[in-house]
Short mmCIF file of C-alpha atoms in Angstrom, two decimals:
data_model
loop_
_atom_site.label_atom_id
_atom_site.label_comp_id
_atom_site.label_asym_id
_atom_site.label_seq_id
_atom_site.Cartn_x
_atom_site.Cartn_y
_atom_site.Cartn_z
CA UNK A 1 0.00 0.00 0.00
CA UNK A 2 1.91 3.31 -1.14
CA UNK A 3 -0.05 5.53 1.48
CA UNK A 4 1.45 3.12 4.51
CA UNK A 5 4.97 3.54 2.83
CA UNK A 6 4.81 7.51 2.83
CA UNK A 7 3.99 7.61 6.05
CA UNK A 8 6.39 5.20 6.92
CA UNK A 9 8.87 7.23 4.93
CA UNK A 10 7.94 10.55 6.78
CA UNK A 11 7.80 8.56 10.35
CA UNK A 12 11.29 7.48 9.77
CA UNK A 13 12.55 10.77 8.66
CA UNK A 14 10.87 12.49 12.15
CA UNK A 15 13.07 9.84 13.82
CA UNK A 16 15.98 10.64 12.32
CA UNK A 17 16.47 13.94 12.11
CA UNK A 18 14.93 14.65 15.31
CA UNK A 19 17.44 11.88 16.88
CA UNK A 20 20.23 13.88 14.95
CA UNK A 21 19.30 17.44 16.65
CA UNK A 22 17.93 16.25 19.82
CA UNK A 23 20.88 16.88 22.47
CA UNK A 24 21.49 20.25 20.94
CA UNK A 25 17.46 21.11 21.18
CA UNK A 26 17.48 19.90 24.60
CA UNK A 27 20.69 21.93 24.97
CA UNK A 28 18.85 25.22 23.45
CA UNK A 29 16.02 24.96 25.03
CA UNK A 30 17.70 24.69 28.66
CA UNK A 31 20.27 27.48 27.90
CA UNK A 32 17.42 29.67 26.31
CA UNK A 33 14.73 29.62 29.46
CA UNK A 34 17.15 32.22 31.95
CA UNK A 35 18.54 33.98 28.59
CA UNK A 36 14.67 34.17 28.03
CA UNK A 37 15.20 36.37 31.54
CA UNK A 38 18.13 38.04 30.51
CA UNK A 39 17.28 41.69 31.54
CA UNK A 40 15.24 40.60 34.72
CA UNK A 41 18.05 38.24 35.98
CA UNK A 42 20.80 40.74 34.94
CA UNK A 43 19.03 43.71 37.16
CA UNK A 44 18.92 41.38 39.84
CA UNK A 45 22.94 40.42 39.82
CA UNK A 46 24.31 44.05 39.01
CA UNK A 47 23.42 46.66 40.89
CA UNK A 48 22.08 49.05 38.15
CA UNK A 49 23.67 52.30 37.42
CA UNK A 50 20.84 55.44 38.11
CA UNK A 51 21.77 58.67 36.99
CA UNK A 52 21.71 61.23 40.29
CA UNK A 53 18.43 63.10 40.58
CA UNK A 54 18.81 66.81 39.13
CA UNK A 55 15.82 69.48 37.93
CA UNK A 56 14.15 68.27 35.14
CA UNK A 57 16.17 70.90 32.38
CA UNK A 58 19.06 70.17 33.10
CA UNK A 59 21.15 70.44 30.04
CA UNK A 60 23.19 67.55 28.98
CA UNK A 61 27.07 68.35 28.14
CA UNK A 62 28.95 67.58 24.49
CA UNK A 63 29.62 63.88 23.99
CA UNK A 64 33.10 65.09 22.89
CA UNK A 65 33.43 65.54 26.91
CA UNK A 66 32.15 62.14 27.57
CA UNK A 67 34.98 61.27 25.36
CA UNK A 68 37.86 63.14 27.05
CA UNK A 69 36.38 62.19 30.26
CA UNK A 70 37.01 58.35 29.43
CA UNK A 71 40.51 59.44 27.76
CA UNK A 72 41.34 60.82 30.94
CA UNK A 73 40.64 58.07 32.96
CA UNK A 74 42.63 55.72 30.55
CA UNK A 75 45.57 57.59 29.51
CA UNK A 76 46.57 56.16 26.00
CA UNK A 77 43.62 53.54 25.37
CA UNK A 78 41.37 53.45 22.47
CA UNK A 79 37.97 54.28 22.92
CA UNK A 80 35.69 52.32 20.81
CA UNK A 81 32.45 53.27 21.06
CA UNK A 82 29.86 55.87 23.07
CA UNK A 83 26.19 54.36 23.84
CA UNK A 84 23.60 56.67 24.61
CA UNK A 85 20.88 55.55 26.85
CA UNK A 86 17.28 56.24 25.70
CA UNK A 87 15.42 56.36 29.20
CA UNK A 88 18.02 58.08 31.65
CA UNK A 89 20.31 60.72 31.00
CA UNK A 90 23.77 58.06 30.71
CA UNK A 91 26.07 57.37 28.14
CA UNK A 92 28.35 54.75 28.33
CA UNK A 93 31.81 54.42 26.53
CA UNK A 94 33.72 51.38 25.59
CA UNK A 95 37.29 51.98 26.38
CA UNK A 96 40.36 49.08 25.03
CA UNK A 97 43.73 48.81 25.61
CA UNK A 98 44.19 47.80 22.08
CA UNK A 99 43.31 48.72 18.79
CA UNK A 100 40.93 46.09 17.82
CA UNK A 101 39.66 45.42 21.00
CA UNK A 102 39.95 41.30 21.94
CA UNK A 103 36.57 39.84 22.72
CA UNK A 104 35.01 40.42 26.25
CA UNK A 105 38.26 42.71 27.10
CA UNK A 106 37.20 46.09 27.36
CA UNK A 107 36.09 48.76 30.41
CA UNK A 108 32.64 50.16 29.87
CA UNK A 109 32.70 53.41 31.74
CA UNK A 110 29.38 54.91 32.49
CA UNK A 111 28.84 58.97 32.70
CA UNK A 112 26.61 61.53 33.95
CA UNK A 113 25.39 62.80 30.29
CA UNK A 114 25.13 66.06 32.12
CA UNK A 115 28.23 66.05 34.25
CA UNK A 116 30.50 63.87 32.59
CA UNK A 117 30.96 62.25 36.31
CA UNK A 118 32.31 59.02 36.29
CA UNK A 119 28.89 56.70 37.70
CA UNK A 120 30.46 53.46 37.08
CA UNK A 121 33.35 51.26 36.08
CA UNK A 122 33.11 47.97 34.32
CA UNK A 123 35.84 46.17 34.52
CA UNK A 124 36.30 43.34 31.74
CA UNK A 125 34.48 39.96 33.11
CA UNK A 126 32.15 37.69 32.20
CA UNK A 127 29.00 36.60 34.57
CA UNK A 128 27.34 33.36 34.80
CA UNK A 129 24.42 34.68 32.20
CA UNK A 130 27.70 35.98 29.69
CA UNK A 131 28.39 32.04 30.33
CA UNK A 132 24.86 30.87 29.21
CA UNK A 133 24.87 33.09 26.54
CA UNK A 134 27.83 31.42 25.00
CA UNK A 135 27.05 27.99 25.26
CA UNK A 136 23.35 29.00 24.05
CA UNK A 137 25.26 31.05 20.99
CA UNK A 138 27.81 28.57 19.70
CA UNK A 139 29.41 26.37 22.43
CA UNK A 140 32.40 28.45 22.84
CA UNK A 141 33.67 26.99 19.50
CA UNK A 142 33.33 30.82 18.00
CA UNK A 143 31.97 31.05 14.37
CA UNK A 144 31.49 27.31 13.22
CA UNK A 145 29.84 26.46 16.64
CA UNK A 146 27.28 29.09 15.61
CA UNK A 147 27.08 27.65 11.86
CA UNK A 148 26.65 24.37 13.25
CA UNK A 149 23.74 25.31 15.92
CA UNK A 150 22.28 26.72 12.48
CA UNK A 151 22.50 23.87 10.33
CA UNK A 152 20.82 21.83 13.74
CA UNK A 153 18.15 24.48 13.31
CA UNK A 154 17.34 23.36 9.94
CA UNK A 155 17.21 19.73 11.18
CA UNK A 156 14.82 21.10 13.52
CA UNK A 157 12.98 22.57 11.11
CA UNK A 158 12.66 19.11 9.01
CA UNK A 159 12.16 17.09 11.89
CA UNK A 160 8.98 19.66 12.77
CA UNK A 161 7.47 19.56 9.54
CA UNK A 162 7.93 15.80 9.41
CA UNK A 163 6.23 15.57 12.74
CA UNK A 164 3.18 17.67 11.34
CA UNK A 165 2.76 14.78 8.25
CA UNK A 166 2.67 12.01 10.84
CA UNK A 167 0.84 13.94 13.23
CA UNK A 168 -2.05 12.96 10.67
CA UNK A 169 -2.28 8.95 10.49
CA UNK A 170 -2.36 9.09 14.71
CA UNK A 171 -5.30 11.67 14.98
CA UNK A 172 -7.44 9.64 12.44
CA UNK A 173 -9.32 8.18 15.07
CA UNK A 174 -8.40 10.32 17.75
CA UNK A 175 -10.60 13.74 18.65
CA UNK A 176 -8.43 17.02 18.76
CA UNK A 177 -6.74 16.43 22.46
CA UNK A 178 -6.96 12.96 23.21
CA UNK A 179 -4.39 11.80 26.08
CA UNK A 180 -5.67 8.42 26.84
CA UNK A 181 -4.24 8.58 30.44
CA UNK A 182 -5.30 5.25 31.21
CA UNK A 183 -3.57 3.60 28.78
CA UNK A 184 0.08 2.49 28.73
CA UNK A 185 2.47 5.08 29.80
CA UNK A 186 3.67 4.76 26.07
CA UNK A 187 0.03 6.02 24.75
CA UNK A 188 -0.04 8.45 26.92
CA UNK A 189 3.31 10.00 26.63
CA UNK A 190 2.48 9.31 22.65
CA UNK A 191 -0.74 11.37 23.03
CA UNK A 192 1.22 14.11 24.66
CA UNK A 193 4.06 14.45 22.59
CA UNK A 194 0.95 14.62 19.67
CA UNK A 195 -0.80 17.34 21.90
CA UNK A 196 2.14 19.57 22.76
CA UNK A 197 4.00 19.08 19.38
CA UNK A 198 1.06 20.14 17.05
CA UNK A 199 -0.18 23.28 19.19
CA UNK A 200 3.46 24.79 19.72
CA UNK A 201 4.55 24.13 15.91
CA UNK A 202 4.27 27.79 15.00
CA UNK A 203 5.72 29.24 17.82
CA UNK A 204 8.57 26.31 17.49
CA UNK A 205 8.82 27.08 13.60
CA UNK A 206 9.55 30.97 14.09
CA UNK A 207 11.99 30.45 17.14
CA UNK A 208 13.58 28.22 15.71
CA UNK A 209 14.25 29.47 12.25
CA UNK A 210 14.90 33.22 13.74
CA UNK A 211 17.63 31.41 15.59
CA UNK A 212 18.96 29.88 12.40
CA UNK A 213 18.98 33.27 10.88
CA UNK A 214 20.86 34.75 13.98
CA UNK A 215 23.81 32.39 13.06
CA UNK A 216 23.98 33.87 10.10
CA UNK A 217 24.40 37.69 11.65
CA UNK A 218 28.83 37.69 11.47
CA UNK A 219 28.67 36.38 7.82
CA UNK A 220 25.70 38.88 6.75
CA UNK A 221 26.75 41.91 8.54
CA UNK A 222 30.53 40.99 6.92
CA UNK A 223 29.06 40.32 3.33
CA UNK A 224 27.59 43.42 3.60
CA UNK A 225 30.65 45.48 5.28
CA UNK A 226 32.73 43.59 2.14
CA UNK A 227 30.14 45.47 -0.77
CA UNK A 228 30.11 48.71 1.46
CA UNK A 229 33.03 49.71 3.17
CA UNK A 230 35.88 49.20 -0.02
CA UNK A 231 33.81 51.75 -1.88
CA UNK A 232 33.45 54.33 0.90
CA UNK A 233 37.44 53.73 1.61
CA UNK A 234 38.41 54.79 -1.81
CA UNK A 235 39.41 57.98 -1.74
CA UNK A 236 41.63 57.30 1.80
CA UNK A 237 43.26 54.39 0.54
CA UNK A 238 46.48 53.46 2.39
CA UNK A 239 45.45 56.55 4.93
CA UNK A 240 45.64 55.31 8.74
CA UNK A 241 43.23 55.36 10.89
CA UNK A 242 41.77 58.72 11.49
CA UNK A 243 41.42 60.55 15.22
CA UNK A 244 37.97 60.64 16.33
CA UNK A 245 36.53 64.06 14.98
CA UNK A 246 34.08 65.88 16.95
CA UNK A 247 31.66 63.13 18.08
CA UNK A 248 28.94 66.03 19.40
CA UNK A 249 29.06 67.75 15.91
CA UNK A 250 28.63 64.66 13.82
CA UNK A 251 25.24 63.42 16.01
CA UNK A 252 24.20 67.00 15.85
CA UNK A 253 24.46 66.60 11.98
CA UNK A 254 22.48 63.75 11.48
CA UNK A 255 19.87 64.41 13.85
CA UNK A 256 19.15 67.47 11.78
CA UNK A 257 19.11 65.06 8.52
CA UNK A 258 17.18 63.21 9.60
CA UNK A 259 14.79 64.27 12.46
CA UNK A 260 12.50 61.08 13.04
CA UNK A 261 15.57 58.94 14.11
CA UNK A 262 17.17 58.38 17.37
CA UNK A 263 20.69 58.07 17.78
CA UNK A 264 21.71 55.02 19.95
CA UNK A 265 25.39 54.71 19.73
CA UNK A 266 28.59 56.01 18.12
CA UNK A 267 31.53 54.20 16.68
CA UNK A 268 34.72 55.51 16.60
CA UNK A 269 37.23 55.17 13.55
CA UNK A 270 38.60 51.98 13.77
CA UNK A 271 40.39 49.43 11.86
CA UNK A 272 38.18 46.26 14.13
CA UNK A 273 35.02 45.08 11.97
CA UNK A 274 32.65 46.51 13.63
CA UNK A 275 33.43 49.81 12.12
CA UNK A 276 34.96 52.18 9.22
CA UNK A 277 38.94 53.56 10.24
CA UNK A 278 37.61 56.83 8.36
CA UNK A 279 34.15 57.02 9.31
CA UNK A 280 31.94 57.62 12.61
CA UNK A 281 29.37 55.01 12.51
CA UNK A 282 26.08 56.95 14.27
CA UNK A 283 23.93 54.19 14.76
CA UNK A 284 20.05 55.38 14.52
CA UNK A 285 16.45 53.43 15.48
CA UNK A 286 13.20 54.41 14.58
CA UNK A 287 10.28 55.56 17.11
CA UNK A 288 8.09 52.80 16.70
CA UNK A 289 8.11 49.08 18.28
CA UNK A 290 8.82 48.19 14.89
CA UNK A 291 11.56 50.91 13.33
CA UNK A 292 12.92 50.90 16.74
CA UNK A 293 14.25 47.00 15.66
CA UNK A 294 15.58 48.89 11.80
CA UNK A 295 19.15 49.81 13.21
CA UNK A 296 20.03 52.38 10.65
CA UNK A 297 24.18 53.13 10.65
CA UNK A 298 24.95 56.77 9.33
CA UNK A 299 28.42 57.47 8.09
CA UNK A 300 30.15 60.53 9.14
CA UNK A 301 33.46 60.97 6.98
CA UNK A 302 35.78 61.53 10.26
CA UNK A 303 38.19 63.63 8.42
CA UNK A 304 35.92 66.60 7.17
CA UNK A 305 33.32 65.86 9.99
CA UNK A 306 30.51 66.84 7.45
CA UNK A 307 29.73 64.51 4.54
CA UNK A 308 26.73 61.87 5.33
CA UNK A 309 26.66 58.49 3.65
CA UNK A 310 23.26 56.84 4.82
CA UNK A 311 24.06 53.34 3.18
CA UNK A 312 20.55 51.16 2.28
CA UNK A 313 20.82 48.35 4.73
CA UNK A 314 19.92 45.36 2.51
CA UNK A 315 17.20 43.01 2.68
CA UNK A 316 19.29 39.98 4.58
CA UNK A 317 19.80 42.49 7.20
CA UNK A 318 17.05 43.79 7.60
CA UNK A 319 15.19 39.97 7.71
CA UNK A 320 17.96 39.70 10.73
CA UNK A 321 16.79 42.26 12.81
CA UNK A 322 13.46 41.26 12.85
CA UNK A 323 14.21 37.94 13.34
CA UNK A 324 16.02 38.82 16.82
CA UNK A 325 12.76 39.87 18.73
CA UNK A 326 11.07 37.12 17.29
CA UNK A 327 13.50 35.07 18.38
CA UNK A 328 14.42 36.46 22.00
CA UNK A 329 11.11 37.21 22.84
CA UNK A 330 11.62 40.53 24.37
CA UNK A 331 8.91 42.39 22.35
CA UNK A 332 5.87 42.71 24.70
CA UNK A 333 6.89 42.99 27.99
CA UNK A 334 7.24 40.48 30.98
CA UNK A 335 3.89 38.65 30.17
CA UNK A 336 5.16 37.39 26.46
CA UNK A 337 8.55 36.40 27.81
CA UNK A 338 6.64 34.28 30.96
CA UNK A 339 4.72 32.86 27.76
CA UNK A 340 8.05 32.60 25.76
CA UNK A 341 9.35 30.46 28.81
CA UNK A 342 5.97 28.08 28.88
CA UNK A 343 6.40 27.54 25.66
CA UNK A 344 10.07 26.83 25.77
CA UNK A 345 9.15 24.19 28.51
CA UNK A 346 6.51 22.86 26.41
CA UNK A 347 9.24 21.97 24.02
CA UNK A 348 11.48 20.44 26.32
CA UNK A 349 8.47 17.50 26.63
CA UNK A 350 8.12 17.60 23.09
CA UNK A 351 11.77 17.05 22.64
CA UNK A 352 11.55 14.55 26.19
CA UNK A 353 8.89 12.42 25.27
CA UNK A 354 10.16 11.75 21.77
CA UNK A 355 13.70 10.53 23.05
CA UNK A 356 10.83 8.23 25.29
CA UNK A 357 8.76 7.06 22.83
CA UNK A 358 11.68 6.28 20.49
CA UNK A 359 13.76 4.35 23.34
CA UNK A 360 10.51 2.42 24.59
CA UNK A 361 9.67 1.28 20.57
CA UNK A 362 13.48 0.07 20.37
CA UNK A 363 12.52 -1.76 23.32
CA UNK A 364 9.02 -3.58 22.51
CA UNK A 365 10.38 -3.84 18.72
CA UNK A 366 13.37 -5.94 19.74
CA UNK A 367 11.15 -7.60 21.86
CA UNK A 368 8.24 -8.55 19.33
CA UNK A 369 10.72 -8.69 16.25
CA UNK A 370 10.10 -12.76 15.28
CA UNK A 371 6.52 -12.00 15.62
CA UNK A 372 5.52 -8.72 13.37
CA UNK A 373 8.51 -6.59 12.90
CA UNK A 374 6.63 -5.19 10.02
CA UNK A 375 3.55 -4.14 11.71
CA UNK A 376 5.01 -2.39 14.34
CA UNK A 377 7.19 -0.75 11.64
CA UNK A 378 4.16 0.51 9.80
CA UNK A 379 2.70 1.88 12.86
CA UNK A 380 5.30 4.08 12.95
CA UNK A 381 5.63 5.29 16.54
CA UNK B 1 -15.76 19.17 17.14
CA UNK B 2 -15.74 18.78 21.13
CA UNK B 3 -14.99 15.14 21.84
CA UNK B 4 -17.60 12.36 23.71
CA UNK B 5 -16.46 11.04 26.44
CA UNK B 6 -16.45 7.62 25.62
CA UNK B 7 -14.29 7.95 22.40
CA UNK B 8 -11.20 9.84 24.47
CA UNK B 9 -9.70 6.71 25.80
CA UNK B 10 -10.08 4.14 23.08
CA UNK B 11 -10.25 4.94 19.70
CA UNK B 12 -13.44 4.16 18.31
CA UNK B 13 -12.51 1.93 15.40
CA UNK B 14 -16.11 1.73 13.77
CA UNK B 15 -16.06 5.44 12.80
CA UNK B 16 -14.26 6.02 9.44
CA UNK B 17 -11.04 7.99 9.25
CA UNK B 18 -10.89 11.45 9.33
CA UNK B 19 -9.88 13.20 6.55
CA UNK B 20 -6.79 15.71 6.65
CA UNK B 21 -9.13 18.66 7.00
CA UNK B 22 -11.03 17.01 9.83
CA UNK B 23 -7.30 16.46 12.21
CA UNK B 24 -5.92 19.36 10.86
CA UNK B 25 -8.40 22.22 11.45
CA UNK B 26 -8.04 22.54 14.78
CA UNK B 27 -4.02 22.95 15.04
CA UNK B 28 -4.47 25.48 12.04
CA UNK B 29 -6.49 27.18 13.45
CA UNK B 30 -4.28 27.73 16.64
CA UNK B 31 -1.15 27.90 14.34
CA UNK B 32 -3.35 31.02 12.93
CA UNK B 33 -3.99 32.60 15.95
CA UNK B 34 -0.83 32.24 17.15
CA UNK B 35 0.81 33.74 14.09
CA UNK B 36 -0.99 36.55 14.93
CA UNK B 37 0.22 36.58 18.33
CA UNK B 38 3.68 36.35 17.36
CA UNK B 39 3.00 39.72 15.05
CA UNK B 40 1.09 42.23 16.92
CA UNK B 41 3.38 42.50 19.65
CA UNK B 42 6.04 43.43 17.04
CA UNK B 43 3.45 46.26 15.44
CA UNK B 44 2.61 47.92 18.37
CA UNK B 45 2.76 48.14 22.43
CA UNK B 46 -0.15 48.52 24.92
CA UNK B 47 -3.54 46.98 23.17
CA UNK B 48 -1.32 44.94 20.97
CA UNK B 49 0.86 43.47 23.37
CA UNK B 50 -2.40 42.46 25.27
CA UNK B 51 -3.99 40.55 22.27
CA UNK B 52 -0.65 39.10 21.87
CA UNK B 53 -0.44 37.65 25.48
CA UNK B 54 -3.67 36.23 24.84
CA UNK B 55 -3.08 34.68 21.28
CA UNK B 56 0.11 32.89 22.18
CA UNK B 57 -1.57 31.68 25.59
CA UNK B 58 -3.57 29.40 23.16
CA UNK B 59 -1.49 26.62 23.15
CA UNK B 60 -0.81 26.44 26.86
CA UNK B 61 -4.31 27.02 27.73
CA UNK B 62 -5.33 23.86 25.54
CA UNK B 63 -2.83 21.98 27.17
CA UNK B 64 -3.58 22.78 30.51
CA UNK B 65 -7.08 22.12 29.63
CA UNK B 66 -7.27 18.85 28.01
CA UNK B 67 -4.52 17.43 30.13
CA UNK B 68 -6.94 18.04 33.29
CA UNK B 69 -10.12 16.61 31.56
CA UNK B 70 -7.98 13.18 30.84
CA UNK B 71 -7.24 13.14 34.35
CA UNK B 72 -10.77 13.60 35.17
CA UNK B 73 -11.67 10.75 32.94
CA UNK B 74 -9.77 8.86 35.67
#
C-alpha cells in the first residue's frame, strides 16, 4: 500500500532527524529559558547604574566631553564606542587597551550625560548569564559552533514539519486532544508528545528558524561590510586610521538630517570590523516598536566631519533584525517572555517524550521482532 | 468538534477515518492565531501586546485544559 509507505517514509525521517538534533534542542532549550530572563536576571545580579536626581532641564554636556572624560581616565587607550541611553540621562563608553579590542576585554565606563561624572566602572568579566549566553550562541567553538547550531536548526525545522505529516495517520481516530491517560504510559506519553507538538509548531517554527537566521548575523553583517566599506574607503586608501573628529558635531548633523531617528550609539574610527577607520558610525532606530528594531548606521566621513553616507541596509539584514525579537522574545513585555518560557518548557516535553517514545519502541520492537517486525514498523511510533 | 467522552480513551474503530481537513483544522487554526500573536506584539505596544499575550496563551491554555479533563476521565 503506497499511502502506509509515505507515512512510513515521513515517520522514519521524524526519527531521524529529530534523533540527529535532539541533544542540541534539549541543549537550546535549557540554555534559552534564563537567557529568556536576561534583563530581569541581569538587574537582579548588578546593581544598576541610576543617573543622580537633578531638575528636570538640566542640560546635557557635548559627547566630545564624555569622550575626554574616558581618555582621561585611561591615559593612552582606544575608545571604541559611546552608547547613549534612551530612558536616563547616561552614556556609556567602551574603552580598550588595544586597537581592535579582543573579545570580552574592554572597560565600559558609564557617565553623567550632564556632568561627565564618572557613575560606574566595568571592569572586563564575564557573569554566569555571559556564560549561558555562549554555550546557548555557539558552544564556545566561535563562528562554526554558531554555523553548526544553524545547520541543527534546519534539522529542527525538518524534523517539525515531518512531525506535522505524521501527526495525521495518529489523529485519524483520535478527537483534537486525546491523552488516553489510562492507557500504557507509552500512549499516553504518545498522546502528549501529539498534543504539545502540534499546538506549539508555529511558535517552534519561528523560534527556531529566527535562531537559524541569527547564526547567520557575522557572515551577513561581513558580506555586507565587504560590498560597502571598499567603496566608501576609496578615496583614503592606504590613509591610517583617522582621530575621532568631533563626536557632538557629527550626532548633531544627522539628527538634523534626519529628524524622526534616534541616535543610539557612536563608533569611533577603527580598523576592528565593527566599524569604518575613516568614518563615525552613528547608529540610529526608529520611534516605533517596529523601526525601533531597523538599526540604521549613518556614516560621518571623520576627516571633514561633514559629509553623510546613509548606506541602504539590505534586505538579509534587515530579515535579521526582525528575526532577533522574534527570536528572544523581548517584544511585549514580561507577560510574552513568561509565555516565551511556557512555551520553551513545552518543548522540552516535546523534545523529552520523543527521546521516550523512540527508546521504549526500540525496546518492545526488539522484543516482538520474530513475531511482526513489520507491523510495528508501519505503525510508525 | 468537542470530543464524547467515551471515544477519548479508546479509539473508536467503527467510525471512518478522518480526513486531513477534519485532524488538521483545529491545530491550524491555533497555528493562525498564534501567528498573529507572534506579530502584533512586534506592530505595536499597549492593546497589541495584550492581544498578543492572549493569542500565544492558546497553546498552553489547551494543554492545561485537556490534560486536566484526561485526568478527570480517571
Amino acid at each position: 500500500m503506497v499511502q502506509a509507505r509515505t507515512i512510513r517514509l515521513w515517520s522514519r525521517i521524524h526519527t531521524w532527524t529529530s534523533l540527529v538534533c535532539m541533544l542540541f534542542l534539549l541543549m537550546l532549550c535549557v540554555t534559552g529559558l534564563p537567557l529568556v530572563f536576561h534583563d530581569e536576571i541581569d538587574d537582579l545580579l548588578e546593581d544598576e547604574i541610576a543617573a543622580p536626581a537633578m531638575p528636570e532641564a538640566t542640560p546635557r554636556l557635548s559627547l566630545d566631553r564624555m569622550i575626554a572624560a574616558a581618555q582621561a581616565r585611561f591615559p593612552g587607550q582606544y575608545v571604541l564606542l559611546l552608547n547613549l541611553k534612551q530612558a536616563e540621562p547616561l552614556v556609556t563608553v567602551a574603552v580598550s587597551p588595544t586597537a581592535v579590542p579582543a573579545p570580552g576585554n574592554f572597560h565600559r565606563l558609564t557617565l553623567d550625560a550632564r556632568t561627565a561624572e564618572m557613575l560606574g566602572e566595568e571592569t572586563p568579566h564575564q557573569d554566569v548569564m555571559d556564560i549561558v549566553l555562549r554555550i546557548h550562541k555557539d558552544m564556545f567553538a566561535g563562528l562554526p559552533g554558531e554555523l553548526f547550531l544553524g545547520a541543527m536548526g534546519l534539522v529542527f525545522a525538518a524534523s517539525i514539519i515531518s512531525g506535522v505529516v505524521v501527526y495525521w495517520p495518529f489523529m485519524r481516530r483520535l478527537d483534537f486532544g486525546t491523552i488516553r491517560r489510562r492507557s500504557s504510559p507509552r500512549v499516553k506519553w504518545l498522546d502528549t508528545h501529539n498534543l504539545l507538538g502540534i499546538v506549539t509548531v508555529t511558535w517552534t517554527i519561528v523560534v527556531g528558524l529566527t535562531g537559524m537566521i541569527n547564526t547567520l548575523a557575522t557572515p551577513l553583517f561581513d558580506l555586507w561590510r565587504a560590498q560597502l566599506i571598499p567603496v566608501l574607503l576609496a578615496p583614503h586608501l592606504d590613509k591610517p586610521v583617522a582621530p575621532i573628529p568631533s563626536v557632538q558635531a557629527a550626532v548633531e548633523l544627522v539628527c538634523a538630517r534626519f529628524p524622526d531617528r534616534l541616535v543610539t550609539s557612536v563608533t569611533m574610527p577603527t580598523s576592528a570590523r565593527f566599524g569604518s577607520p575613516q568614518h563615525l558610525v552613528v547608529w540610529t532606530k526608529g520611534a516605533t516598536p517596529f523601526t525601533a528594531r531597523m538599526l540604521q548606521p549613518m556614516l560621518v566621513d571623520a576627516n571633514d566631519g561633514k559629509t553623510i553616507v546613509a548606506p541602504e541596509v539590505p534586505w538579509y539584514l534587515k530579515t535579521l533584525q526582525v528575526s532577533r525579537p522574534l527570536h528572544f522574545g523581548d517584544y511585549g513585555g514580561l507577560p510574552l517572555k513568561i509565555v516565551w518560557a511556557l512555551l520553551d518548557v513545552m518543548t522540552i516535553i516535546v523534545l523529552v517524550s520523543g527521546i521516550y517514545l523512540w527508546a521504549a519502541r526500540r525496546r518492545s520492537s526488539a522484543r516482538r521482532k520474530p513475531l511482526d517486525a513489520g507491523q510495528t514498523a508501519a505503525a510508525g511510533v | 468538534m468537542p470530543p464524547s467522552v467515551s471515544s477519548a480513551d479508546v479509539p473508536n474503530r467503527a467510525r471512518h477515518h478522518r480526513s486531513a481537513w477534519a485532524v488538521f483544522r483545529v491545530p491550524l487554526l491555533v497555528g493562525l492565531v498564534c501567528t498573529a500573536g507572534l506579530g502584533l506584539a512586534l506592530v505595536g505596544d499597549g492593546i497589541w501586546d495584550g492581544l498578543s499575550w492572549l493569542a500565544l496563551s492558546l497553546p498552553v491554555t489547551l494543554v492545561a485544559f485537556y490534560w486536566r479533563r484526561a485526568g478527570r476521565l480517571r
